[in-house]
Short mmCIF file of C-alpha atoms in Angstrom, two decimals:
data_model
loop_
_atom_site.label_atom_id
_atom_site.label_comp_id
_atom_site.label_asym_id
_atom_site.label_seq_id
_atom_site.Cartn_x
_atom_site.Cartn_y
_atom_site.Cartn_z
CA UNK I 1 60.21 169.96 176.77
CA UNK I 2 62.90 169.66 174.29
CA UNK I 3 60.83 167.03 172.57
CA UNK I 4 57.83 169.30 172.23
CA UNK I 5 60.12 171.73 170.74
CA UNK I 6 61.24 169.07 167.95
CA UNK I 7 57.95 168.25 166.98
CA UNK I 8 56.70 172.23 166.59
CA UNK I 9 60.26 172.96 164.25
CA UNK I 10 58.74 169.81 162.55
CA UNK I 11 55.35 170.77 162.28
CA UNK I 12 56.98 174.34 161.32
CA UNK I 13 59.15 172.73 158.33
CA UNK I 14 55.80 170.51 157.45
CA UNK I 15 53.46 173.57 156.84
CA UNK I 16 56.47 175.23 155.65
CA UNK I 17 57.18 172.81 152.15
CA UNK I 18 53.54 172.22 151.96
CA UNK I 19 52.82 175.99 151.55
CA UNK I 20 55.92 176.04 149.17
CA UNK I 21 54.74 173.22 146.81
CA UNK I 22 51.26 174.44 146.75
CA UNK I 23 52.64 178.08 146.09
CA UNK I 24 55.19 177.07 142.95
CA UNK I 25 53.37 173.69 141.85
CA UNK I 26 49.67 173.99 141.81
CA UNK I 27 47.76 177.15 140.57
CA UNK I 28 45.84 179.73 142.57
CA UNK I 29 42.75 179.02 140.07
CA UNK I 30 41.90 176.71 137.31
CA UNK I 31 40.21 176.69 134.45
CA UNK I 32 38.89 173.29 132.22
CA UNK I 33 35.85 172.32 129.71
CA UNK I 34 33.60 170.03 129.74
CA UNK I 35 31.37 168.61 126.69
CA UNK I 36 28.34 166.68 126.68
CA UNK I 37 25.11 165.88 123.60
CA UNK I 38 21.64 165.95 124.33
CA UNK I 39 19.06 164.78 122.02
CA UNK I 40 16.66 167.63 122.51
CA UNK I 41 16.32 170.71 120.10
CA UNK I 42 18.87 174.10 120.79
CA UNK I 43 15.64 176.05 122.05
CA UNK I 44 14.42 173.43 124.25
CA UNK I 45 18.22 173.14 126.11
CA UNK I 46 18.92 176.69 126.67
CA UNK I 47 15.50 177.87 128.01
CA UNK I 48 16.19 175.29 130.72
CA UNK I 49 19.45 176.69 131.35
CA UNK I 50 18.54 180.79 130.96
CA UNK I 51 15.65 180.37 133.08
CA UNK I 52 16.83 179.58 136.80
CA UNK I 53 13.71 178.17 137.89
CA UNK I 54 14.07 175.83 135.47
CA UNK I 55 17.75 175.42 135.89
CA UNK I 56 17.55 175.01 139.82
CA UNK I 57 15.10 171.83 138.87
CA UNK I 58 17.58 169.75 137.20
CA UNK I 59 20.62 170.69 138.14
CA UNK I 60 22.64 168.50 140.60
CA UNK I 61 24.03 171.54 142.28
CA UNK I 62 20.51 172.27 144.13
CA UNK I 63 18.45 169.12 143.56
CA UNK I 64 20.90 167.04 145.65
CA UNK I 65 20.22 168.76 148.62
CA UNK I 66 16.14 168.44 150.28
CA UNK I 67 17.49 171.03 152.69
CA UNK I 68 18.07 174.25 150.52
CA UNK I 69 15.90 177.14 150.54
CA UNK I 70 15.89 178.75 147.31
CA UNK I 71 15.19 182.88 146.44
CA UNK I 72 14.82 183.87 142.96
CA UNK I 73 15.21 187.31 141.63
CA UNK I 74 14.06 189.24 138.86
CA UNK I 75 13.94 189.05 135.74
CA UNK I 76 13.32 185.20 136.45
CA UNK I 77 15.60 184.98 132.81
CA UNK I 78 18.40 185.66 130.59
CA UNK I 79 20.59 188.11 131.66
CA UNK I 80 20.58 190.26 134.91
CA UNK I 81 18.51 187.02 136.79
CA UNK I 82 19.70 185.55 139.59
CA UNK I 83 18.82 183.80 142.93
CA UNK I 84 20.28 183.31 146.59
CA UNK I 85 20.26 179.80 148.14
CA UNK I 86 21.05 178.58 151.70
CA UNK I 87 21.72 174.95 152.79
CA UNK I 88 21.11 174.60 157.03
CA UNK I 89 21.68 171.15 156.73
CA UNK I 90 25.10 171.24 154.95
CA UNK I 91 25.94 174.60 155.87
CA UNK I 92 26.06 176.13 152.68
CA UNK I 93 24.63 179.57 151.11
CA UNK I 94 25.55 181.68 148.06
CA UNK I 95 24.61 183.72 145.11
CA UNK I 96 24.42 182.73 141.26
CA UNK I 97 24.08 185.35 138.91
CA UNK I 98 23.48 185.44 135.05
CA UNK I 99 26.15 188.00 133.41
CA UNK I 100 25.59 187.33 129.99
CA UNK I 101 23.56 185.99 127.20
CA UNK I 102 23.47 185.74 123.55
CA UNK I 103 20.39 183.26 122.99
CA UNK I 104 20.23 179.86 121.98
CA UNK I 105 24.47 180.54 121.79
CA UNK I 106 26.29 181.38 125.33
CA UNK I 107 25.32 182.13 128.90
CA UNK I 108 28.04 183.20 131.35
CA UNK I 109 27.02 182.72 134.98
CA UNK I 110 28.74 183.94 138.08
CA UNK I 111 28.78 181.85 141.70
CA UNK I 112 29.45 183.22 145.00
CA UNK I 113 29.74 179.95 147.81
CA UNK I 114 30.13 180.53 151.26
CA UNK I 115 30.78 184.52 151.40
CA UNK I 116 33.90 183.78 149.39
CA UNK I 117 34.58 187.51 147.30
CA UNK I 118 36.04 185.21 144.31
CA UNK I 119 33.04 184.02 142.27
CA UNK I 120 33.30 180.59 140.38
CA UNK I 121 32.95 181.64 136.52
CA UNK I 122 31.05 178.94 134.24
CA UNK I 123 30.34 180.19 130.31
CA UNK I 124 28.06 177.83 128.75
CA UNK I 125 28.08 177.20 125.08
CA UNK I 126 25.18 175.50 123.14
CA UNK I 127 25.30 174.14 119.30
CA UNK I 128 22.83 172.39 117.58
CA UNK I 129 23.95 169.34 115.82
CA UNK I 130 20.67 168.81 114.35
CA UNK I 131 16.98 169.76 114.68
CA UNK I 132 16.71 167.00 117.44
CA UNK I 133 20.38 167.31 118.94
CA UNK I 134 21.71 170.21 120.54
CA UNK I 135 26.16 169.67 121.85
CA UNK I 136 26.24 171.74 125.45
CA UNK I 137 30.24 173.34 126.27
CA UNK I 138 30.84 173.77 129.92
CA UNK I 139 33.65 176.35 130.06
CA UNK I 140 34.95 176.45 134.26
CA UNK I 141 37.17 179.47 136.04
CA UNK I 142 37.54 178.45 139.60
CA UNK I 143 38.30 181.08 141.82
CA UNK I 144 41.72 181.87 143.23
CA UNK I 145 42.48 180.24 146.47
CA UNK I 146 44.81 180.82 148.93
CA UNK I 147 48.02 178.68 149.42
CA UNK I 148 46.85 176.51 151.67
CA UNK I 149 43.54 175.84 150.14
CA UNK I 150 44.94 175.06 146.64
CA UNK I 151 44.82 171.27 147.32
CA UNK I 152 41.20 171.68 146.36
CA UNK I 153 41.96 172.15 143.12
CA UNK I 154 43.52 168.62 142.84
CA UNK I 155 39.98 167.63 142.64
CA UNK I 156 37.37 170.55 141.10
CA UNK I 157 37.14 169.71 138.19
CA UNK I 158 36.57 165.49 138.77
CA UNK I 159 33.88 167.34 141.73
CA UNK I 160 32.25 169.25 138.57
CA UNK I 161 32.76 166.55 135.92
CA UNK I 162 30.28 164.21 138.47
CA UNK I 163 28.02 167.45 139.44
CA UNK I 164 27.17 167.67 134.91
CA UNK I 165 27.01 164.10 134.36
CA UNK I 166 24.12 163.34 137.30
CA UNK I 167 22.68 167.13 135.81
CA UNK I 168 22.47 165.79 132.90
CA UNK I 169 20.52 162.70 133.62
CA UNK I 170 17.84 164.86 135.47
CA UNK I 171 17.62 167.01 132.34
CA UNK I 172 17.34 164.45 130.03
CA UNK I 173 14.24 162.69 132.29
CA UNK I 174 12.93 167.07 132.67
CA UNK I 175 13.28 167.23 128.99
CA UNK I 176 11.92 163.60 127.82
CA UNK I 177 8.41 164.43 129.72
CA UNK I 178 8.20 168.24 128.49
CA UNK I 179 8.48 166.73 124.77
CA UNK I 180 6.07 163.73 125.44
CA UNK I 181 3.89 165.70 126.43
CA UNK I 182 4.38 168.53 123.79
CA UNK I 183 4.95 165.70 120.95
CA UNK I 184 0.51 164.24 122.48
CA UNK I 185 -0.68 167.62 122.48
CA UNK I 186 0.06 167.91 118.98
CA UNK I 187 -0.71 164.87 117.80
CA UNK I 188 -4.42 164.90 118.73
CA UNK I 189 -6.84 164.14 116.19
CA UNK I 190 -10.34 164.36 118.59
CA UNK I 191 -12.30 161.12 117.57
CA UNK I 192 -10.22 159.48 114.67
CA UNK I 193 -9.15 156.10 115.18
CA UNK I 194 -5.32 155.93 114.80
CA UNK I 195 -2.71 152.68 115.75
CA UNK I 196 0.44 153.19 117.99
CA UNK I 197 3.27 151.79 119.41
CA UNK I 198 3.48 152.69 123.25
CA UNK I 199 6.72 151.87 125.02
CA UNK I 200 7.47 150.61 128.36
CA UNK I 201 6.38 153.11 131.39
CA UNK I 202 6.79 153.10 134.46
CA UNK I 203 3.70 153.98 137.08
CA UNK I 204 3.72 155.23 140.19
CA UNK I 205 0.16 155.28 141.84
CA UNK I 206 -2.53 153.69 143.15
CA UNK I 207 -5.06 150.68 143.02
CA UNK I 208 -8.30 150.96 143.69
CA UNK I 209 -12.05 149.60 143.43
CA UNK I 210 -14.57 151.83 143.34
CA UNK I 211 -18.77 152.34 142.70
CA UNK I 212 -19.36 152.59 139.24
CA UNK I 213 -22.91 154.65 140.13
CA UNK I 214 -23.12 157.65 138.04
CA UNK I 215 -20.82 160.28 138.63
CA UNK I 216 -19.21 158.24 141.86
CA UNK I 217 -16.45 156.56 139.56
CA UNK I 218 -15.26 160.03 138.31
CA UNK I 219 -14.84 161.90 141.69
CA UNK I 220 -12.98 158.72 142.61
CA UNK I 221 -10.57 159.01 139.65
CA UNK I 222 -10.39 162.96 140.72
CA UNK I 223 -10.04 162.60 144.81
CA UNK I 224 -7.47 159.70 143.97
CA UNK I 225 -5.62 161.71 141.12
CA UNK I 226 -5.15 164.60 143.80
CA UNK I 227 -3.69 161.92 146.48
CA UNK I 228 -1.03 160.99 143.98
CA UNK I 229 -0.30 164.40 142.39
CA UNK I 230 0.37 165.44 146.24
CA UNK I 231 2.24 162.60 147.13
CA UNK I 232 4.43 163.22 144.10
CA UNK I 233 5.19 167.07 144.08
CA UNK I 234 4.43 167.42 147.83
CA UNK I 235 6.27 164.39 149.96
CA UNK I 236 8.78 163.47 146.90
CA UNK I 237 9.43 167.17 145.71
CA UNK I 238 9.13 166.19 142.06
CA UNK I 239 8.41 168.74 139.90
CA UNK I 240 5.59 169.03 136.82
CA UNK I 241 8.48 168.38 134.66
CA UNK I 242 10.15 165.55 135.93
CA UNK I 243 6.42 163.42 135.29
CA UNK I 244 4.26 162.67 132.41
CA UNK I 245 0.70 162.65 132.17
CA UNK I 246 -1.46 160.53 134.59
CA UNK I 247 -2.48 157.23 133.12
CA UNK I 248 -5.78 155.10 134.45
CA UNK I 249 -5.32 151.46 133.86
CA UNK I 250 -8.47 149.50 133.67
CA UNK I 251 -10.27 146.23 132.05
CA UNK I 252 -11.65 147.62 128.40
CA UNK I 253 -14.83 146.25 129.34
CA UNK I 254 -15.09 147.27 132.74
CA UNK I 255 -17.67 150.72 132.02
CA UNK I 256 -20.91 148.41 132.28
CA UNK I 257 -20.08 146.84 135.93
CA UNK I 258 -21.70 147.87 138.77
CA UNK I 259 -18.15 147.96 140.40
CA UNK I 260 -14.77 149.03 138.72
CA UNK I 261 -11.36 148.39 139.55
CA UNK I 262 -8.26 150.39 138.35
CA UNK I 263 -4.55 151.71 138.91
CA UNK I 264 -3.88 155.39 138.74
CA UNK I 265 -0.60 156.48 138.35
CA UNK I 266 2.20 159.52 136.86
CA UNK I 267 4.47 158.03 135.02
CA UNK I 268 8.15 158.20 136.67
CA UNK I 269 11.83 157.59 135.19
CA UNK I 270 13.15 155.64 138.09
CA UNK I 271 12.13 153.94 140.50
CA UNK I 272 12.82 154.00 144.31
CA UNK I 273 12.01 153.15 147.94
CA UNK I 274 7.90 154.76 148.88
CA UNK I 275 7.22 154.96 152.64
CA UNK I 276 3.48 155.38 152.06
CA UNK I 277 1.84 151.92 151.57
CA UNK I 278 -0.98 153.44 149.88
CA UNK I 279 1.55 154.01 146.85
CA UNK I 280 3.20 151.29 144.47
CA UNK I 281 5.29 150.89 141.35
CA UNK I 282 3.79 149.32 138.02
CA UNK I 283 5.51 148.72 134.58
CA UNK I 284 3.58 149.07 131.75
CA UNK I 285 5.01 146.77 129.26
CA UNK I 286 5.53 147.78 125.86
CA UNK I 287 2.25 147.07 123.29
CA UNK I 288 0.54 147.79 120.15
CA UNK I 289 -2.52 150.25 121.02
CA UNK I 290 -5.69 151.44 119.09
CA UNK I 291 -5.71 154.67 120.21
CA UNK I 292 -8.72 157.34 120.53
CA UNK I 293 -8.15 160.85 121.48
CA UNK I 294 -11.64 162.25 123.46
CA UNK I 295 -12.81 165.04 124.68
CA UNK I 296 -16.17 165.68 126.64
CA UNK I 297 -17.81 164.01 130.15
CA UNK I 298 -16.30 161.29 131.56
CA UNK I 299 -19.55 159.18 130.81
CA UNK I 300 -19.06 160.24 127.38
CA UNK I 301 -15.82 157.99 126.78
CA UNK I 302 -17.98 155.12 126.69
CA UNK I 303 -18.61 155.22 123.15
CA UNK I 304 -15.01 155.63 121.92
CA UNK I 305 -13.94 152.67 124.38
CA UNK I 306 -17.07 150.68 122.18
CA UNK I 307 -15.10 151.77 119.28
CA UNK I 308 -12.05 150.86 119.71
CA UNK I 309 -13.65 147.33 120.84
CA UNK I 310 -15.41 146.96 117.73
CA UNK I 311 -12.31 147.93 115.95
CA UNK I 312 -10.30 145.36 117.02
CA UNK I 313 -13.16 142.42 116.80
CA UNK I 314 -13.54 143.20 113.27
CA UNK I 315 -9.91 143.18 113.13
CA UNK I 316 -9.92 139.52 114.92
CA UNK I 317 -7.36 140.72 117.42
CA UNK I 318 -7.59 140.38 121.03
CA UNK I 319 -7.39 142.95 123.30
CA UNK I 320 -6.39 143.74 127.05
CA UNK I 321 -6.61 146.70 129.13
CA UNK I 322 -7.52 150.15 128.53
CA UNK I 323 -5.49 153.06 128.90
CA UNK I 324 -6.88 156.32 129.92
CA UNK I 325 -4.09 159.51 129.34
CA UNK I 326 -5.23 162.24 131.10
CA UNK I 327 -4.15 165.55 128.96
CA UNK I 328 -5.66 167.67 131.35
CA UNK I 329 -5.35 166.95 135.08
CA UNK I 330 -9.10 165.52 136.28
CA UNK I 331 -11.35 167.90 138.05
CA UNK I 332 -14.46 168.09 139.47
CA UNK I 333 -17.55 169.08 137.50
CA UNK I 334 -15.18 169.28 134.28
CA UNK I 335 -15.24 167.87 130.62
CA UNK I 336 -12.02 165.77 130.19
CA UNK I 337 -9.59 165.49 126.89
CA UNK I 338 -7.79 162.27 127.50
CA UNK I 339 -5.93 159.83 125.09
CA UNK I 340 -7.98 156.13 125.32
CA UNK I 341 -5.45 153.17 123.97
CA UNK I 342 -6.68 149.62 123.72
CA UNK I 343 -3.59 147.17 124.08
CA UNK I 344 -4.46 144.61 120.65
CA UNK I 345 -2.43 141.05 120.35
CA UNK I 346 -2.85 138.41 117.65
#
C-alpha cells in the first residue's frame, strides 16, 4: 500500500513540473511565417487560394485524406465563403472561414478543428515578382492551448511547414495544366502549319485496336475516352485541373488501314500503382513536331495528317507517330478541334 502511495506523490510531482514548465517555458499560442515562389502569374495564385473549391483541390490539408466529406458555402469566393469538412476515417471535422480579402494582395482565413472555440488564424500574402512569378507569405496564429496541451506546439509549425511544401507541389502540377492548356487555346492558328518543341509527358490510358469502318474508329476513341476520363476523376479522384488534355497516339499513316491501333491517354504528373489492368503508364519522350491545329469531323483530319506528311517528305525528314490533342473532350455525333503533331527526325 505504502508503495502505491509513493508512486501516486510521484506521478503527482511528475504532472506537477510538467504543467509548470509548460506554463512558464512554452507559450499558450504561437505565431511563425512561412515563404515560398511560384512561377505562375499573381492572378492565377490567388484565385486558387480565394476560391475554396479550388483551394480544397490542392491543398494538403483536404487532399490527403480520401475519407473527408466536404460542404461549401456561399459566396463560393473571397470574403464571407467558407465550408465545413468531416473526416470519419480520422476522426476529424471543422470549419474554415474567409475573413478578409484585399485581391491579388492578402486573404485572412479562420479554422475551427475538432469543436475547439480557438480558431487557427492563417493571413496569406501574395507579391508578384514578375509577370510569370508570383512570392506567396504564409503568416500562422495557432490557437491558445491549455497547459497540458502546449507540447503541441513543439511541433506546429514543422506539422505546417510539411502541410505548404506537399500544397505546393499539388498547386504547381493544378497550375502547370490550367496554363498548358490556357497557353494551346491561345495559340491556335486553325489549319497553318507551324513547328514545335513538345516535352516529355507522361500518359495514363489505354491501348487499343479497333475497326477503322466509317464512323466505328471515332465512337471507339469516344466510348474509350469516357473509360479513362472515369477512371481518372471517378476511381482516382483527380480533378479537371490536376490533367491535361487527352492525347491519341497512333502510326501517321495508320487512317487508310482497314484496322487501327492506338493509345489513349490524360496526361498525368506522377506516376503511381493502377489496380485496373485495363489502364497503363506511357512516356512520351521529348520530340520535334509539325504541328496542325483542326477543327471539323473526325474523317476530316485526314487531310491535315496528309499535310503534315507531305511537309516533312519535302523536308527529307523522317517521321514517327502522330499525335492527336484533343481541345475539346470527344463526343458523339460532334465536330472535333484537336492539335495533330507529327514527331520529324533527321
Amino acid at each position: 500500500m505504502r508503495f502505491f502511495k509513493i508512486i501516486a506523490i510521484f506521478i503527482v510531482l511528475l504532472v506537477g513540473a510538467y504543467a509548470a514548465s509548460m506554463y512558464y517555458f512554452v507559450d499558450e499560442s504561437k505565431d511563425f511565417k512561412i515563404e515560398k515562389e511560384v512561377d505562375y502569374p499573381l492572378e492565377k495564385v490567388f484565385s486558387q487560394f480565394n476560391n475554396l473549391q479550388n483551394f480544397t483541390r490542392w491543398n494538403n490539408f483536404f487532399t490527403s485524406s480520401q475519407s473527408i466529406d466536404i460542404d461549401y458555402y456561399t459566396p463560393y469566393e473571397g470574403q464571407g465563403s467558407s465550408i465545413s469538412y468531416v473526416d470519419p476515417k480520422n476522426d476529424t471535422d471543422g470549419e474554415m472561414f474567409i475573413r478578409y480579402e484585399k485581391v491579388n494582395k492578402g486573404l485572412r482565413y479562420q479554422l475551427f478543428e475538432d469543436k475547439n472555440e480557438n480558431p487557427t488564424v492563417v493571413e496569406v500574402k501574395f507579391k508578384a515578382i514578375s509577370a510569370e512569378k508570383t512570392n506567396i507569405t504564409w503568416v500562422v496564429h495557432t490557437p491558445k492551448l491549455s497547459v497540458l496541451r502546449r507540447v503541441e506546439n513543439f511541433w506546429t509549425e514543422d506539422r505546417f511547414a510539411e502541410n505548404i511544401d506537399k500544397s505546393m507541389a499539388n498547386l504547381k502540377n493544378v497550375l502547370g495544366n490550367k496554363v498548358e492548356k490556357d497557353n494551346q487555346m491561345a495559340a491556335i492558328k486553325y489549319d497553318s502549319l507551324m513547328v514545335e518543341k513538345e516535352e516529355e509527358k507522361l500518359l495514363l490510358g489505354i491501348n487499343v485496336s479497333t475497326s477503322n469502318k466509317k464512323d466505328a474508329l471515332y465512337k471507339n476513341i469516344v466510348m474509350n475516352y469516357n473509360k479513362i476520363y472515369n477512371y481518372t476523376t471517378m476511381d482516382l479522384g483527380k480533378k479537371d485541373d490536376e490533367f491535361g488534355f487527352p492525347i491519341l497516339v497512333t502510326d501517321a499513316d495508320n487512317y487508310k488501314d482497314k484496322e487501327v491501333s492506338y493509345f489513349l491517354g490524360i496526361p498525368l504528373s506522377k506516376k503511381f500503382g493502377v489496380t485496373d489492368n485495363n489502364f497503363s503508364f506511357r512516356t512520351q519522350n521529348p520530340t520535334q513536331n509539325y504541328v496542325m491545329y483542326y477543327k471539323g469531323s473526325y474523317e476530316g483530319r485526314v487531310k491535315a495528317i496528309q499535310q503534315l506528311i507531305q511537309k516533312a517528305k519535302n523536308d527529307e525528314m523522317r517521321f514517327g507517330d502522330i499525335r492527336q490533342t484533343f481541345i475539346e473532350r470527344p463526343m458523339d455525333d460532334q465536330d472535333v478541334n484537336m492539335k495533330l503533331s507529327l514527331s520529324v527526325f533527321k
